[in-house]
Coordinates of C-alpha atoms in Angstrom, one line a residue:
E1 CA 67.0 102.0 115.6
E2 CA 67.9 102.7 119.3
D3 CA 65.6 100.0 120.3
Y4 CA 67.4 97.5 118.3
L5 CA 70.9 98.7 119.5
N6 CA 69.6 98.7 123.2
F7 CA 68.3 95.1 122.7
Y8 CA 71.5 93.8 121.3
R9 CA 73.7 95.6 124.3
E10 CA 71.4 93.9 126.7
L11 CA 72.0 90.4 125.0
Y12 CA 75.8 90.8 124.5
P13 CA 77.0 93.5 126.9
M14 CA 80.4 92.8 126.1
S15 CA 80.3 93.0 122.4
Q16 CA 81.0 96.1 119.8
D17 CA 77.7 97.5 118.4
P18 CA 76.4 95.4 115.3
L19 CA 77.0 96.5 111.6
F20 CA 73.3 96.1 111.0
W21 CA 70.2 93.7 111.7
I22 CA 67.4 91.8 110.2
H23 CA 64.1 91.5 111.5
L24 CA 62.2 88.3 110.7
N25 CA 58.6 87.9 110.7
I26 CA 56.6 85.4 108.8
D27 CA 53.2 83.5 109.4
Y28 CA 53.0 81.3 106.4
P29 CA 53.7 78.4 105.7
F30 CA 55.3 78.5 109.3
N31 CA 55.2 80.9 112.1
L32 CA 58.8 82.5 113.0
T33 CA 59.8 86.0 114.5
G34 CA 63.3 87.0 115.2
I35 CA 66.2 89.5 114.9
L36 CA 69.6 88.6 113.6
Y37 CA 72.4 90.9 114.2
F38 CA 75.7 91.0 112.1
P39 CA 78.7 91.6 114.5
K40 CA 81.9 93.1 113.6
L41 CA 84.2 90.2 112.9
N42 CA 87.6 92.1 112.4
N43 CA 88.6 89.7 109.5
S44 CA 88.2 86.6 111.8
L45 CA 86.1 83.6 112.1
E46 CA 87.2 82.9 115.6
V47 CA 84.2 84.3 117.3
Q48 CA 82.0 82.5 119.7
R49 CA 79.2 80.7 118.1
N50 CA 76.0 79.6 119.5
K51 CA 75.0 83.2 119.9
I52 CA 71.6 82.6 118.5
Q53 CA 68.9 81.8 121.0
L54 CA 66.0 79.5 119.8
Y55 CA 62.5 80.0 121.7
S56 CA 59.4 78.3 121.2
N57 CA 56.5 80.5 122.3
Q58 CA 58.8 82.8 124.2
V59 CA 60.3 79.7 126.2
Y60 CA 63.9 79.1 125.7
V61 CA 64.9 76.0 123.9
T62 CA 68.4 76.1 122.9
D63 CA 71.4 78.2 121.6
D64 CA 72.7 75.3 119.4
V65 CA 70.9 76.2 116.2
K66 CA 73.1 74.6 113.6
E67 CA 70.5 72.4 112.2
I68 CA 68.1 75.4 111.8
V69 CA 70.3 78.3 110.8
P70 CA 72.8 77.7 107.6
E71 CA 76.3 77.3 108.7
F72 CA 77.8 80.4 107.5
L73 CA 75.0 82.2 109.5
L74 CA 76.0 80.7 112.8
L75 CA 78.5 83.9 113.0
L76 CA 75.2 86.0 113.4
H77 CA 73.8 87.0 116.8
G78 CA 70.2 87.3 117.8
V79 CA 67.0 85.4 118.8
I80 CA 64.6 83.4 116.8
D81 CA 61.1 82.3 118.1
S82 CA 59.0 79.8 116.4
P83 CA 55.9 78.0 117.8
D84 CA 56.4 75.4 115.0
I85 CA 59.5 74.1 116.7
P86 CA 58.5 71.8 119.8
L87 CA 60.3 72.4 123.3
N88 CA 61.7 68.9 123.4
V89 CA 63.7 69.5 120.4
S90 CA 66.1 66.8 119.1
R91 CA 69.0 66.9 116.4
S92 CA 67.1 63.8 114.4
Y93 CA 63.9 65.6 114.7
L94 CA 65.3 68.9 113.3
Q95 CA 67.1 67.0 110.6
S96 CA 63.8 65.4 109.4
D97 CA 61.3 67.9 110.0
S98 CA 60.0 69.9 106.8
N99 CA 59.2 73.2 108.7
V100 CA 62.8 73.2 109.8
R101 CA 64.1 73.0 106.5
K102 CA 61.7 75.7 105.2
I103 CA 63.0 78.0 108.0
T104 CA 66.6 77.3 106.9
S105 CA 65.6 78.4 103.3
Y106 CA 63.6 81.4 104.6
I107 CA 66.5 82.7 106.8
T108 CA 69.2 82.4 104.0
K109 CA 66.8 84.2 101.6
K110 CA 65.9 86.8 104.0
V111 CA 69.5 87.6 104.8
A112 CA 70.3 87.6 101.0
D113 CA 67.4 90.1 100.4
K114 CA 68.5 92.4 103.2
L115 CA 72.2 92.6 102.0
K116 CA 70.9 93.4 98.4
Q117 CA 68.7 95.9 99.7
L118 CA 71.2 97.6 101.9
Y119 CA 73.7 97.7 98.8
K120 CA 71.0 99.2 96.6
K121 CA 69.9 101.9 99.2
D122 CA 73.4 103.1 100.2
K123 CA 76.3 101.9 98.3
E124 CA 78.9 104.0 100.1
K125 CA 77.6 102.9 103.4
F126 CA 77.8 99.1 102.3
E127 CA 81.2 99.6 101.1
S128 CA 82.5 101.2 104.2
K129 CA 81.1 98.0 106.1
W130 CA 82.5 95.4 103.5
D131 CA 85.5 94.4 105.4
D132 CA 83.3 92.9 108.1
V133 CA 80.3 92.0 105.8
G134 CA 82.5 90.4 103.2
T135 CA 83.4 87.6 105.6
F136 CA 79.8 86.5 105.7
V137 CA 79.1 86.9 102.1
K138 CA 82.1 85.0 101.1
Y139 CA 81.7 82.2 103.6
G140 CA 78.0 81.9 102.5
M141 CA 78.8 81.8 98.7
I142 CA 81.4 78.9 99.5
S143 CA 79.0 76.8 101.7
D144 CA 75.4 77.5 100.2
D145 CA 74.7 77.5 96.4
K146 CA 71.5 79.3 96.7
F147 CA 73.1 82.0 98.5
N148 CA 75.9 82.0 96.2
D149 CA 73.6 82.8 93.2
K150 CA 71.8 85.6 95.1
A151 CA 75.2 87.2 96.3
N152 CA 76.1 88.3 92.8
A153 CA 73.9 91.3 93.4
F154 CA 76.0 92.5 96.5
C155 CA 79.4 90.7 96.5
L156 CA 82.1 93.4 96.1
V157 CA 85.7 93.5 95.5
K158 CA 88.2 96.3 96.2
N159 CA 91.3 97.1 94.3
T160 CA 94.5 98.2 95.6
E161 CA 93.5 102.0 94.7
G162 CA 90.6 101.6 97.3
E163 CA 87.9 101.4 94.5
Y164 CA 85.0 98.9 94.9
S165 CA 82.9 96.9 92.2
L166 CA 80.5 94.3 92.2
L167 CA 82.4 91.1 91.3
D168 CA 80.6 90.4 88.0
D169 CA 81.2 94.1 86.9
Y170 CA 84.8 93.8 87.8
I171 CA 85.4 90.5 85.7
E172 CA 83.7 92.3 82.7
K173 CA 86.0 95.4 83.3
I174 CA 89.2 93.5 83.1
K175 CA 88.3 91.4 80.1
D176 CA 90.0 93.5 77.5
T177 CA 93.2 94.0 79.4
Q178 CA 93.7 91.0 81.6
Q179 CA 92.3 88.1 79.0
D180 CA 95.0 85.5 78.3
K181 CA 95.8 83.5 75.3
Y182 CA 93.5 80.7 76.8
D183 CA 90.5 83.2 76.9
R184 CA 90.6 83.2 80.7
K185 CA 90.0 86.5 82.5
V186 CA 93.0 86.8 84.9
I187 CA 92.3 88.5 88.2
I188 CA 95.7 89.8 89.7
Y189 CA 95.6 90.0 93.4
A190 CA 97.7 91.2 96.5
T191 CA 97.4 90.0 100.0
N192 CA 99.2 93.1 101.3
E193 CA 99.3 96.5 99.5
H194 CA 102.3 97.6 101.5
E195 CA 104.6 94.5 101.5
Q196 CA 103.8 93.8 98.0
H197 CA 104.0 97.4 96.8
G198 CA 106.8 97.0 94.3
Y199 CA 105.0 94.2 92.6
I200 CA 101.8 96.1 92.5
S201 CA 103.6 99.2 91.0
S202 CA 105.1 96.9 88.2
A203 CA 101.5 95.4 87.5
L204 CA 100.0 98.9 87.4
A205 CA 102.5 100.1 85.1
Y206 CA 101.6 97.3 82.6
G207 CA 98.1 98.7 82.6
Y208 CA 96.6 96.0 84.8
D209 CA 94.3 96.2 87.8
V210 CA 95.1 94.7 91.1
L211 CA 92.5 93.6 93.6
L212 CA 93.1 93.5 97.4
M213 CA 92.5 90.1 98.8
N214 CA 93.4 90.1 102.3
N215 CA 90.6 88.4 104.0
M216 CA 91.6 85.4 105.8
I217 CA 88.9 83.4 103.8
D218 CA 89.9 84.7 100.5
N219 CA 92.2 81.6 99.6
H220 CA 89.2 79.2 99.8
F221 CA 86.8 82.0 98.1
M222 CA 89.3 82.4 95.1
Q223 CA 89.2 78.7 94.6
H224 CA 85.5 78.7 94.8
L225 CA 85.1 81.4 92.2
E226 CA 87.5 79.6 89.8
Q227 CA 85.1 76.7 89.9
K228 CA 82.0 78.7 89.6
K229 CA 82.9 81.3 87.1
D230 CA 83.5 80.5 83.5
K231 CA 87.0 80.9 82.5
V232 CA 88.3 83.0 85.6
T233 CA 91.6 82.6 87.2
F234 CA 93.4 84.2 90.1
V235 CA 97.1 85.1 90.2
R236 CA 98.9 86.9 93.0
V237 CA 100.8 89.8 91.9
D238 CA 104.3 88.3 92.9
S239 CA 103.6 84.8 91.5
D240 CA 105.4 85.9 88.2
T241 CA 107.0 88.7 86.4
P242 CA 104.6 91.3 85.2
D243 CA 104.7 90.4 81.6
K244 CA 103.7 86.8 82.6
L245 CA 101.0 87.5 85.0
V246 CA 98.6 87.4 81.9
Q247 CA 100.0 84.7 79.7
K248 CA 100.1 86.1 76.1
D249 CA 102.2 85.3 72.9
E250 CA 104.2 88.5 73.0
E251 CA 107.9 88.1 73.5
K252 CA 110.6 90.8 74.0
E253 CA 114.0 90.5 72.6
S254 CA 117.0 90.4 74.9
V255 CA 120.0 92.8 74.1
L256 CA 122.3 90.2 75.2
S257 CA 123.8 87.5 73.0
E258 CA 123.1 84.0 73.8
K259 CA 126.5 83.4 74.8
Q260 CA 126.3 86.6 77.3
Q261 CA 123.0 85.1 78.7
E262 CA 124.7 81.8 79.5
K263 CA 127.5 83.4 81.3
V264 CA 124.9 85.7 83.3
K265 CA 122.9 82.5 84.2
S266 CA 126.0 80.6 85.3
L267 CA 127.2 83.5 87.4
F268 CA 124.0 83.6 89.5
E269 CA 123.8 79.8 89.6
S270 CA 127.3 79.8 91.2
S271 CA 126.8 82.8 93.6
L272 CA 123.4 82.2 94.9
G273 CA 123.9 78.4 95.7
D274 CA 120.8 76.1 96.7
L275 CA 117.3 77.6 96.0
K276 CA 115.6 74.7 97.7
G277 CA 113.7 73.7 94.6
G278 CA 113.4 77.1 93.0
S279 CA 114.7 78.1 89.6
I280 CA 116.9 80.7 88.1
E281 CA 115.5 82.0 84.7
L282 CA 116.7 84.8 82.4
R283 CA 113.9 86.9 80.7
A284 CA 113.9 90.0 78.3
L285 CA 111.7 92.3 80.2
S286 CA 111.2 96.0 80.0
P287 CA 114.2 98.0 81.0
E288 CA 111.9 99.8 83.5
D289 CA 111.3 96.5 85.4
H290 CA 113.6 95.4 88.2
P291 CA 117.1 93.7 87.5
V292 CA 116.2 91.0 89.5
M293 CA 112.8 89.7 90.6
I294 CA 111.6 86.7 92.9
T295 CA 108.5 84.9 92.1
K296 CA 106.5 82.5 94.1
P297 CA 104.6 80.1 91.9
E298 CA 100.9 80.5 92.5
F299 CA 99.9 76.8 92.9
M300 CA 102.5 75.7 95.5
R301 CA 102.0 78.8 97.4
R302 CA 98.4 78.7 97.6
M303 CA 98.6 74.9 98.6
K304 CA 100.9 75.7 101.5
E305 CA 98.7 78.6 102.6
M306 CA 95.6 76.5 102.6
Q307 CA 97.3 73.6 104.5
M308 CA 98.4 76.2 107.1
M309 CA 95.0 77.5 107.5
Q310 CA 93.7 74.1 108.1
G311 CA 96.4 73.4 110.8
M312 CA 97.9 70.7 108.5
Q313 CA 101.7 69.7 108.4
M314 CA 103.5 71.0 105.4
G315 CA 104.8 67.5 104.3
D316 CA 107.1 67.7 101.4
L317 CA 105.9 70.9 99.9
P318 CA 109.2 73.0 99.5
E319 CA 109.4 76.7 100.6
S320 CA 110.8 77.5 97.1
H321 CA 111.0 80.6 95.0
N322 CA 112.0 81.6 91.4
V323 CA 114.9 84.1 90.6
V324 CA 114.0 86.0 87.3
I325 CA 117.0 88.0 85.8
N326 CA 115.9 90.9 83.6
T327 CA 118.6 90.8 80.7
N328 CA 117.4 94.2 79.4
H329 CA 118.0 96.0 82.6
E330 CA 121.1 98.3 82.4
L331 CA 122.6 96.8 85.7
I332 CA 122.6 93.4 83.9
A333 CA 123.1 94.4 80.2
Q334 CA 125.6 96.8 80.8
K335 CA 127.1 97.0 84.3
L336 CA 127.3 93.2 85.3
V337 CA 128.5 92.1 82.0
A338 CA 131.1 94.6 81.8
M339 CA 132.7 93.8 85.2
K340 CA 136.3 92.2 84.7
S341 CA 136.7 90.9 88.3
A342 CA 135.2 87.4 88.8
D343 CA 134.7 88.4 92.7
K344 CA 133.1 91.6 91.9
K345 CA 130.6 90.0 89.5
E346 CA 129.8 87.4 92.1
R347 CA 129.4 90.1 95.0
F348 CA 127.2 92.3 92.6
S349 CA 125.0 89.4 91.5
K350 CA 124.6 88.3 95.1
Y351 CA 123.7 92.0 96.0
L352 CA 121.0 92.4 93.1
Y353 CA 119.5 88.9 94.5
D354 CA 119.3 90.4 98.0
L355 CA 117.7 93.4 96.6
A356 CA 115.0 91.4 95.3
R357 CA 114.7 89.4 98.6
L358 CA 114.3 92.6 100.5
N359 CA 111.4 93.3 97.9
Q360 CA 109.6 90.1 99.0
N361 CA 110.4 90.7 102.7
M362 CA 112.7 87.7 102.9
L363 CA 115.7 89.3 104.4
K364 CA 115.9 89.0 108.2
G365 CA 118.2 89.1 111.1
E366 CA 121.9 88.5 110.2
E367 CA 121.2 88.4 106.5
M368 CA 119.7 91.9 106.7
S369 CA 122.7 93.1 108.8
N370 CA 125.1 91.8 106.0
F371 CA 122.9 93.4 103.2
I372 CA 123.2 96.9 105.0
K373 CA 126.8 96.5 105.6
T374 CA 127.3 95.3 101.8
S375 CA 125.2 98.5 100.7
I376 CA 127.4 100.7 102.7
E377 CA 130.5 99.3 101.0
F378 CA 129.1 100.0 97.6
L379 CA 128.5 103.4 98.5
R380 CA 132.0 104.3 99.4

């Protein structure tokens, strides 16, 4: 082990020690030796590429190996030596040479086999490195179908309780509690367990499990899985109220009459103003749920995030959110409805809305200062 680490430190003296490595050694149907190292990525794909050096009989050829090594493995570091690759290598030669294609398939298979072996040998150690390894695995599953098929044996997911599962095992685990009326397995996820804590707690109270999907590649990875896995869909924990995260035909009754509900909705519409394309909706939720909740529709939010990742302009996609009022919460059903003063009703409804915005980290600067000032006034 020390020899491998010393060799890596000699090749890349400014880098952190690698997670682990794969020793390649084959003499049929082509000759190839080499060592590939998995570097620490720290949840980033912005690492220097061209870190794999290609040799032919110990004579340096190039460090531009994208025609030989699959794209997702260009993030690896190391050296490859193959006498079957000529010194005067050209891109057109590499693209057409059958030996090169075999080398590419071999490296992909070898990496997949190594990851499977590491997972089986020491699950806890593999889990401890998953935050870094997961970036390679997810990138590989998205970009290479053969690797995707093999990765089912070692692709992990982690929930907000810190528990790891194989992806397919997890889908099986949630099918009884998180299967909707369309027979889809609904995977509920959070991108930040601290900022979305209130929403996670509400989902857990409903008996749901919440995955932590905070890798920079997860947006694309979820879309990939929705295409590859049968009847699997992802919804972020704040994309809807907890009762609607998994769509079922169950409906609760509101303690308010239709007339009272109309008055409550009208009050919020007048006090909140323009929601920039968002909507105000009344729902009969559990009295234990929040009085007012803000949800961000999954499709629109995911589209905006993918555009931002790709450096695209936002275009006409609105920065909208929906406001859901829980008509069964005592602050709505009893306190707000019982208020006589129209001014007090408006101030109180605005305050409940700001509480919901605070839960979504949407209060900043002057708005936060005004919220604190209003809170102090309410306490007097």
